[in-house]
Coordinates of C-alpha atoms and ligand atoms in Angstrom, one line a residue:
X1 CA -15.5 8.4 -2.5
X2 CA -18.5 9.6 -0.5
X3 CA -20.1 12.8 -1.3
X4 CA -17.3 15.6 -2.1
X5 CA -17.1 16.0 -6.1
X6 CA -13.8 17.1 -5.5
X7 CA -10.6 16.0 -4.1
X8 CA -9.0 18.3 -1.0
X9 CA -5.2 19.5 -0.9
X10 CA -3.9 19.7 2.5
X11 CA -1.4 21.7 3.3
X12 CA 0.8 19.9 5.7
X13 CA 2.7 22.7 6.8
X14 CA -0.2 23.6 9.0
X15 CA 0.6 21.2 11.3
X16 CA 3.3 23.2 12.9
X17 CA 1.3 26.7 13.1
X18 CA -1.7 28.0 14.0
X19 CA -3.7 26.2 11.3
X20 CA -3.5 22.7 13.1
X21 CA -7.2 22.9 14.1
X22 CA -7.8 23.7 10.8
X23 CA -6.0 20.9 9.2
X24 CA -7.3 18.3 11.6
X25 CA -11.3 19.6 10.3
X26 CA -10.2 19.5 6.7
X27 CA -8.4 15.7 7.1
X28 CA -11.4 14.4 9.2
X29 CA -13.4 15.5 6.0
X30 CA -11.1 14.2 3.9
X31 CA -11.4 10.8 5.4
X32 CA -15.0 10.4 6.2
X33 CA -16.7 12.2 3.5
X34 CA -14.3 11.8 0.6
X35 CA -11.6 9.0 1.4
X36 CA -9.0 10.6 -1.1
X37 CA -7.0 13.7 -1.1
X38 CA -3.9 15.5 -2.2
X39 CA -0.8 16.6 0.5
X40 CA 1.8 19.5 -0.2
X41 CA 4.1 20.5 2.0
X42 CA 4.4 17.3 2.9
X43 CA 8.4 17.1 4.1
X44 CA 9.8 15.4 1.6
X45 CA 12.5 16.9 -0.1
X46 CA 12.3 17.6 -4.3
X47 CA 15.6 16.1 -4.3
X48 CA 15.2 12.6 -3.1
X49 CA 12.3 12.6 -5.3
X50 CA 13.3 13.7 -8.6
X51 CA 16.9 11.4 -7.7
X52 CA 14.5 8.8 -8.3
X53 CA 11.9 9.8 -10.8
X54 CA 14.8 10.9 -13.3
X55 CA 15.8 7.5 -13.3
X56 CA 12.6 6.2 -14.4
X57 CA 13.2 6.1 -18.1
X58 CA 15.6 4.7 -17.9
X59 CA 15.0 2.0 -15.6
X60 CA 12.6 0.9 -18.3
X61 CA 15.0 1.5 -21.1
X62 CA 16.9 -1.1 -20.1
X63 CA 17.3 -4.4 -22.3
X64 CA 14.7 -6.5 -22.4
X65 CA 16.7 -8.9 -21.1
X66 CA 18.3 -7.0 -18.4
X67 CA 14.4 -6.4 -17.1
X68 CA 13.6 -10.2 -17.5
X69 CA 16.6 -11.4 -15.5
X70 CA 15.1 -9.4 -12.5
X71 CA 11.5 -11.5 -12.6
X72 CA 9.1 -11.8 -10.4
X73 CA 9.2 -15.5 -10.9
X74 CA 12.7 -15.5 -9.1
X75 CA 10.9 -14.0 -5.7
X76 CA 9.2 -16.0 -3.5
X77 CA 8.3 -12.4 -1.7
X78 CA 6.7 -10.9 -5.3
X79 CA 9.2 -8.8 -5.5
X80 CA 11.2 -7.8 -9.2
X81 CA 10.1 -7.2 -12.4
X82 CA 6.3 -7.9 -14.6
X83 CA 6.8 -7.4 -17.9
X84 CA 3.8 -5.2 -20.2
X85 CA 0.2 -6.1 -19.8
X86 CA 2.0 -9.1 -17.3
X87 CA -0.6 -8.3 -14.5
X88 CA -4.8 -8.3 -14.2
X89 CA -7.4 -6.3 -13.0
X90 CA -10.8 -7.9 -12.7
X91 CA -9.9 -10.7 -15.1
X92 CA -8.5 -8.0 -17.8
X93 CA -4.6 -7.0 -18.7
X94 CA -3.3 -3.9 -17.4
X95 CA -1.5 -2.0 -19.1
X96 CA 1.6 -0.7 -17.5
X97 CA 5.0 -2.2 -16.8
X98 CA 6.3 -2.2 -13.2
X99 CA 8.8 -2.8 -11.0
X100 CA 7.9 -3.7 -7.6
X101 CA 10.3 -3.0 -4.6
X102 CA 10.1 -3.3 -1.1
X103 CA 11.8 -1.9 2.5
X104 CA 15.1 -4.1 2.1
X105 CA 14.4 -7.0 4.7
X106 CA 15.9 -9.9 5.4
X107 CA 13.7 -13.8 5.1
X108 CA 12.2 -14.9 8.2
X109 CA 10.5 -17.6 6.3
X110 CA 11.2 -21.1 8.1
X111 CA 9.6 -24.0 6.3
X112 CA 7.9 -26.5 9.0
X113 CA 9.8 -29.1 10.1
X114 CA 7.2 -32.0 10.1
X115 CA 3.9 -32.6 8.6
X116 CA 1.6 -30.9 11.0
X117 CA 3.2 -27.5 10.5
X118 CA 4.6 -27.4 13.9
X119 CA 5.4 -23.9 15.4
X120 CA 9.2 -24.1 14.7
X121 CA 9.4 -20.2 14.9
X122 CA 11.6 -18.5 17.2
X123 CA 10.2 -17.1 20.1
X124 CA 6.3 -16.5 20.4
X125 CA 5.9 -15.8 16.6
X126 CA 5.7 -18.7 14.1
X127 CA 7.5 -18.3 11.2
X128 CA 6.6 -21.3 9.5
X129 CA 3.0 -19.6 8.4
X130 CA 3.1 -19.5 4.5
X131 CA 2.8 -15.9 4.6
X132 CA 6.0 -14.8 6.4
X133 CA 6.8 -16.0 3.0
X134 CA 5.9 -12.8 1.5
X135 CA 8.8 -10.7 3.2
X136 CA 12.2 -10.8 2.1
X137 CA 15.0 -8.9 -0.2
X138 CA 14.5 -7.0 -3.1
X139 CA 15.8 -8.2 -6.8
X140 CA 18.3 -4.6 -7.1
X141 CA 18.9 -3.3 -10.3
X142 CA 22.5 -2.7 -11.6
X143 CA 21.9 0.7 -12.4
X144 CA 24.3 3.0 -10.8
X145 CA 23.0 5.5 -8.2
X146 CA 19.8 3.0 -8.1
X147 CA 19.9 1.6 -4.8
X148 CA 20.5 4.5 -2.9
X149 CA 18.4 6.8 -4.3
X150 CA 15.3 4.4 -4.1
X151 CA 16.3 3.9 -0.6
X152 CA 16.1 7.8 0.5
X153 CA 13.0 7.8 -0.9
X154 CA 11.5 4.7 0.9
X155 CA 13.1 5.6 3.9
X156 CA 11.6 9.9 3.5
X157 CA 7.7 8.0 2.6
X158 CA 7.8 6.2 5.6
X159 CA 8.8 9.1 7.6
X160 CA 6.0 11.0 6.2
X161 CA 3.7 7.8 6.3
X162 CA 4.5 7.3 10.1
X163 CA 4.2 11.3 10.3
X164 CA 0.3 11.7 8.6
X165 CA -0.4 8.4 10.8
X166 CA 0.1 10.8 14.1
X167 CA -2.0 12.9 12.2
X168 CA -4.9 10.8 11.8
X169 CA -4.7 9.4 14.8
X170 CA -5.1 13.2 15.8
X171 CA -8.1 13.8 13.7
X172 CA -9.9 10.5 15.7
X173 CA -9.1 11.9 18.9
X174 CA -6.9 8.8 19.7
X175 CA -3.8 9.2 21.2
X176 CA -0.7 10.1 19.1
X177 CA 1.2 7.4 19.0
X178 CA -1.4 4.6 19.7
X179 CA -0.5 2.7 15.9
X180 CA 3.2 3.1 16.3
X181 CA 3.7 -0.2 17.7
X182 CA 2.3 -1.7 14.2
X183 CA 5.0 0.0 12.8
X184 CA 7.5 -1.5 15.2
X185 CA 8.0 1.7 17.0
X186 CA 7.7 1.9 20.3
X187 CA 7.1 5.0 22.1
X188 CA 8.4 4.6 25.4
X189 CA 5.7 7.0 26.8
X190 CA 3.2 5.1 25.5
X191 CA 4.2 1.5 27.0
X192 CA 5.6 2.8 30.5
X193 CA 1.3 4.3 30.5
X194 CA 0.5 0.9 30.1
X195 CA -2.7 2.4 27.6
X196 CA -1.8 -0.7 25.1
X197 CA -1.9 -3.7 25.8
X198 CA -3.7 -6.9 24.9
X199 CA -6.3 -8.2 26.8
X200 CA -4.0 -10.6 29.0
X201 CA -2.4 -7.4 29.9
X202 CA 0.6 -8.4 27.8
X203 CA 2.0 -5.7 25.4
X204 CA 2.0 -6.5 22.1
X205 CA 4.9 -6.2 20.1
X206 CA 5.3 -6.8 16.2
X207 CA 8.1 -6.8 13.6
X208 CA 8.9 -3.7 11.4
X209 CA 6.5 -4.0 8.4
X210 CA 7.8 -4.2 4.8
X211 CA 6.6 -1.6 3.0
X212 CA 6.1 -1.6 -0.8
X213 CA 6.5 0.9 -3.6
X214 CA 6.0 0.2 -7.7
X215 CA 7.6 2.3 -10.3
X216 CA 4.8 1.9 -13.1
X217 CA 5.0 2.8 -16.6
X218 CA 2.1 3.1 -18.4
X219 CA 2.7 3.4 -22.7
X220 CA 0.3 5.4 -24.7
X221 CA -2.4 3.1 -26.0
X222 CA -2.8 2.8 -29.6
X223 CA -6.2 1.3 -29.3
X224 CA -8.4 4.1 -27.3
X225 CA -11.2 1.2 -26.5
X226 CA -8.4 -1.0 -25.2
X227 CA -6.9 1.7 -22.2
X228 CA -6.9 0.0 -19.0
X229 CA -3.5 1.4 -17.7
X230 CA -4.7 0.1 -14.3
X231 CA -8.6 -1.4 -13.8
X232 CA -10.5 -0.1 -11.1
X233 CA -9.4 -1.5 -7.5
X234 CA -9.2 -1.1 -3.9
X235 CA -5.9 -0.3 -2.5
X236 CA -5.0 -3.9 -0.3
X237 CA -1.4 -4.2 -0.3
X238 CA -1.1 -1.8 2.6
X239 CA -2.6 0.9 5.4
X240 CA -2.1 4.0 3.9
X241 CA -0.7 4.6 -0.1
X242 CA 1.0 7.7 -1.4
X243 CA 1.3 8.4 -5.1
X244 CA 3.8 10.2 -6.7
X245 CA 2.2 10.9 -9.9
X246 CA 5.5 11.9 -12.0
X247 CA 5.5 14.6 -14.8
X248 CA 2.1 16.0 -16.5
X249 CA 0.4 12.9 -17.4
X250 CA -3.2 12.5 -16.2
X251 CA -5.1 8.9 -16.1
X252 CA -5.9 8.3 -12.6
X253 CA -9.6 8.2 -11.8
X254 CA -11.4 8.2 -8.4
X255 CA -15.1 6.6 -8.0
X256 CA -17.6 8.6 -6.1
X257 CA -20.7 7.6 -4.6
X258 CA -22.6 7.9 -7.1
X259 CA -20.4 6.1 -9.4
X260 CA -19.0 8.8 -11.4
X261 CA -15.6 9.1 -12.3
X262 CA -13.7 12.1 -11.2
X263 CA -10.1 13.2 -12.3
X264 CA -7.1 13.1 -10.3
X265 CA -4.6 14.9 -12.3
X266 CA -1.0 15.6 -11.3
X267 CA -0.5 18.4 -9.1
X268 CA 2.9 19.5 -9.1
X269 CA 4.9 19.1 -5.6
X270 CA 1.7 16.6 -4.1
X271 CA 1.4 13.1 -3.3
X272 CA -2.2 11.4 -3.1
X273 CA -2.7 9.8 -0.2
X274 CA -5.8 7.2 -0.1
X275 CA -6.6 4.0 2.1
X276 CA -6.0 0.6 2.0
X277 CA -8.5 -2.4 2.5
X278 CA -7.4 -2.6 5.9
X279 CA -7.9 1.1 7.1
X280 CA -11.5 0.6 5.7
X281 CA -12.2 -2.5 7.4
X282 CA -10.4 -1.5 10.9
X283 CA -12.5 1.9 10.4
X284 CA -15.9 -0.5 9.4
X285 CA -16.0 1.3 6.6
X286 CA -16.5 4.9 7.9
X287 CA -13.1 5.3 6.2
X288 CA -13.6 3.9 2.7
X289 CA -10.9 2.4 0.5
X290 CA -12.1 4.1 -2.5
X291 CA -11.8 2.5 -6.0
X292 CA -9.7 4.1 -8.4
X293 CA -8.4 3.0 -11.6
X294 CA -5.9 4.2 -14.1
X295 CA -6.5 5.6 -18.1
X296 CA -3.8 4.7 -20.2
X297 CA -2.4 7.3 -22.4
X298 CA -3.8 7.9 -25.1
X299 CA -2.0 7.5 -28.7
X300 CA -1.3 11.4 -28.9
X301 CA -0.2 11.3 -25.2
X302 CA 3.4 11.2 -23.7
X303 CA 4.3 7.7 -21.3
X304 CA 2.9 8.2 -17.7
X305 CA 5.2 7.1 -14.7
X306 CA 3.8 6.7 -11.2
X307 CA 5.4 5.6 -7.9
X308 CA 3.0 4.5 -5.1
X309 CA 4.3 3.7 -1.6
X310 CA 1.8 1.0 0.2
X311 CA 2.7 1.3 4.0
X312 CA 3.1 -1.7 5.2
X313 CA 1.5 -3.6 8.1
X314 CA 2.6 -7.0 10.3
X315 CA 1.7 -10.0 8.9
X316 CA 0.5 -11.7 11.7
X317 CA -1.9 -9.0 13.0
X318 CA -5.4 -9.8 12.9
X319 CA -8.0 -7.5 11.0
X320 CA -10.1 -7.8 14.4
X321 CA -6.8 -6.8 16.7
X322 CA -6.5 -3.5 14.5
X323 CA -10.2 -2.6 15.0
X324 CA -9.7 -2.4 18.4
X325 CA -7.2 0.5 18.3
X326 CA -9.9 2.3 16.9
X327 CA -13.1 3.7 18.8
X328 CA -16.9 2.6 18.1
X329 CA -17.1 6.5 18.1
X330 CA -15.0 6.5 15.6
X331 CA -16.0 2.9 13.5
X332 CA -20.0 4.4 13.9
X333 CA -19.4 7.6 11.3
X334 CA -19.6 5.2 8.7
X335 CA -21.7 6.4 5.7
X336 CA -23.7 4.0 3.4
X337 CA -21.7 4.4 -0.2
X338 CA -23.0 3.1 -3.3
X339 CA -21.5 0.1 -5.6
X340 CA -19.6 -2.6 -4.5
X341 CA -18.4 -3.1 -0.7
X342 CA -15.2 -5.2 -0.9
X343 CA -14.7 -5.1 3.0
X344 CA -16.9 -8.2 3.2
X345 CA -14.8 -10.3 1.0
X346 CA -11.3 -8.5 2.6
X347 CA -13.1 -9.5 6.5
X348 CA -13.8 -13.4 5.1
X349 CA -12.4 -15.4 8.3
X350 CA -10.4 -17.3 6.3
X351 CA -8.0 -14.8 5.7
X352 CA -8.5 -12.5 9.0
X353 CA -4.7 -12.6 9.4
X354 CA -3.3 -9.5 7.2
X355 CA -1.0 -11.9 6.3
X356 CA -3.4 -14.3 4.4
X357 CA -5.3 -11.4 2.8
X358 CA -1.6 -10.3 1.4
X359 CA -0.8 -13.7 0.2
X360 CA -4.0 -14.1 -1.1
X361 CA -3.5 -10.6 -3.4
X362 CA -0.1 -11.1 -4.8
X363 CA -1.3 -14.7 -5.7
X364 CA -4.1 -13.6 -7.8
X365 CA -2.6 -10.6 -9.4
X366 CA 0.5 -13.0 -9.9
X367 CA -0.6 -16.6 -10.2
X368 CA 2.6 -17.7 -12.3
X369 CA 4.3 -16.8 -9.1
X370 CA 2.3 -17.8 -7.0
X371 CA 2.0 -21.5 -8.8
X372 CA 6.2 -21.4 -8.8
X373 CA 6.5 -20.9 -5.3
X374 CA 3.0 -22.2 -3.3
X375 CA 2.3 -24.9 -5.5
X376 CA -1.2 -25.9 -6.8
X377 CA -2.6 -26.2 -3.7
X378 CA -2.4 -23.1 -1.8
X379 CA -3.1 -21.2 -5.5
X380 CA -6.6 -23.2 -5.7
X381 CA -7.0 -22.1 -1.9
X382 CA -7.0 -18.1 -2.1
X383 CA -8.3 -18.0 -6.1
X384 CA -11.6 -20.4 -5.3
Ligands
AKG1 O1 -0.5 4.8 -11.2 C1 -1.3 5.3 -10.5 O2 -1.4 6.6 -10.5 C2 -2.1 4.5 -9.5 C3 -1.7 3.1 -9.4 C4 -2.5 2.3 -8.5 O3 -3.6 2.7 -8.1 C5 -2.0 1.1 -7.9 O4 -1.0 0.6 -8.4 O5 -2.6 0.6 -6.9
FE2_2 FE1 -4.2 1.7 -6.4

């Protein structure tokens, strides 16, 4: 977080009246000189949410060995059920239970055929890179009513993800609808106007992203010096993420500039919205992905349940093909922010595919998986 002490709530019902300008001045503060903020009026309905949120206790009720048949370990994509404390932060447990779910895909996955990895993909895109690996179904739970009220909510956050996206691209003075074709939408408008296209003049297409959301738990914490519900982090699992912070429960912290710790609390009827290692880098940093982190409970607190959607982006798109959607103007608002500056290790060329850097996340917050599925080899690659 830059300067602000606080974090702004945007009204998104603005958008449609004579407040737009308005709007657009507060969200171009809120990403350049805070890089976190709350949305209300945001378009999706109390109903889908609370179908899901009511379910959360208990989702997490469940047996023991209900939640265990659904583990990670059985998804090549990272997809299922971690256990308590089953994940790290910076080397140190976290203290939540989660499950994490994903938009219900299909696997593209093709293994290579021979020994030098030939392109065995279909079409132009190769499939046989370890990181289409990543995308594929989810582990459903059998909980009656589960599946579809998860997938109104997915499907109602990606509207409104694909909807604030417009937005921003608003607030940069880019055209609407220049980042729809990450998305896999194509506006017709766009293409026949030829404005995007790759340098050979080619227009770019890419598949639908998966998208990801967790349902987290996080128990009170006897022991008050041991509280890590989540340690601090950048977001890097997608573009854009919006919390749903469920119930009263507070815990979730925002860094600012200065290093100080500042309180995000619950607001009823919000979502936070913050950005992603990739926004930051695409932006050169003069959008930051700010660090956050997560207080568990305390012993004399009730359970806190969260839901973040991480808006997905194509695998095989290049950290340097998304900066070039966005304008120097835009990349040169960058303002120097204290403490550390991940987007140098995110930028690394090794991993300059957003496909690697994803690979390379899940397998360090999850190397059990990771060793099950990669192997050895590719684990010693992305934790060295
Ligand atoms: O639970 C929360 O409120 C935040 C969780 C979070 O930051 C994350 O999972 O990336
Ligand atoms: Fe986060």
């Amino acid at each position: 977080m830059a300067g602000a002490a606080s974090i702004p709530i945007l009204d998104l019902s603005w958008a449609d009246g004579p407040k737009r300008a308005e709007l657009l001045e507060q969200l171009r503060s809120a990403l350049f000189d805070v890089g976190f903020l709350y949305i209300r009026h945001h378009g999706v309905s109390s109903t889908i949410i609370k179908d899901l949120t009511d379910m959360l206790p208990t989702l997490f009720e469940l047996p023991a060995k209900e939640k265990a048949s659904l583990s990670k370990l059985n998804s090549p994509h990272f997809l299922g059920y971690s256990g308590f404390a089953e994940e790290t932060t910076l080397g140190k447990q976290d203290l939540r239970e989660q499950y994490d779910f994903a938009t219900e895909l299909p696997v593209v996955y093709e293994a290579p055929l021979n020994d030098e990895g030939a392109n065995v993909g279909r079409g132009k895109r190769n499939f046989s890179q370890l990181y289409w690996r990543l995308r594929g179904p989810n582990q459903w739970l059998e909980l009656p009513g589960f599946k579809d009220a998860f997938t109104a909510y997915h499907d109602a956050v990606q509207d409104l993800s694909y909807r604030f996206v417009h937005l921003i691209e608003e607030a940069f003075d880019i055209p609407v609808g220049t980042c729809d074709h990450f998305f896999g939408r194509q506006d017709p408008e766009v293409t026949t106007a030829g404005r995007y296209t790759t340098s050979n003049g080619a227009s770019k297409s890419f598949l639908p992203p998966q998208h990801r959301i967790k349902l987290l738990r996080y128990p009170p914490s006897s022991d008050p010096t041991q509280a890590q519900g989540v340690g601090a982090h950048k977001d890097s699992s997608g573009w854009l993420t919006f919390l749903c912070q469920v119930g009263g429960e507070p815990g979730l912290e925002v860094q600012s500039a200065d290093g100080r710790w500042i309180k995000a609390p619950p607001i009823e009827g919000t979502f936070v919205v913050n950005f992603g290692n990739a926004f930051e880098a695409a932006t050169d940093g003069a959008v930051k992905a700010t660090i956050h982190r997560v207080i568990a409970p305390g012993p004399d607190n009730n359970v806190r349940y969260s839901i973040p959607f991480f808006q997905g982006l194509p695998l095989d798109m290049t950290v340097s093909e998304i900066r070039s959607y966005i304008p120097e103007r835009v990349r040169r608002l960058r303002k120097e922010a204290g403490g550390d500056d991940g987007v140098s290790s995110f930028l690394d060329p090794r991993w300059d595919s957003l496909g690697d850097s994803q690979l390379r996340k899940w397998i360090r917050s999850h190397r059990d998986v990771g060793l099950k599925w990669y192997g050895q080899e590719v684990v010693d690659f992305y934790t060295a």
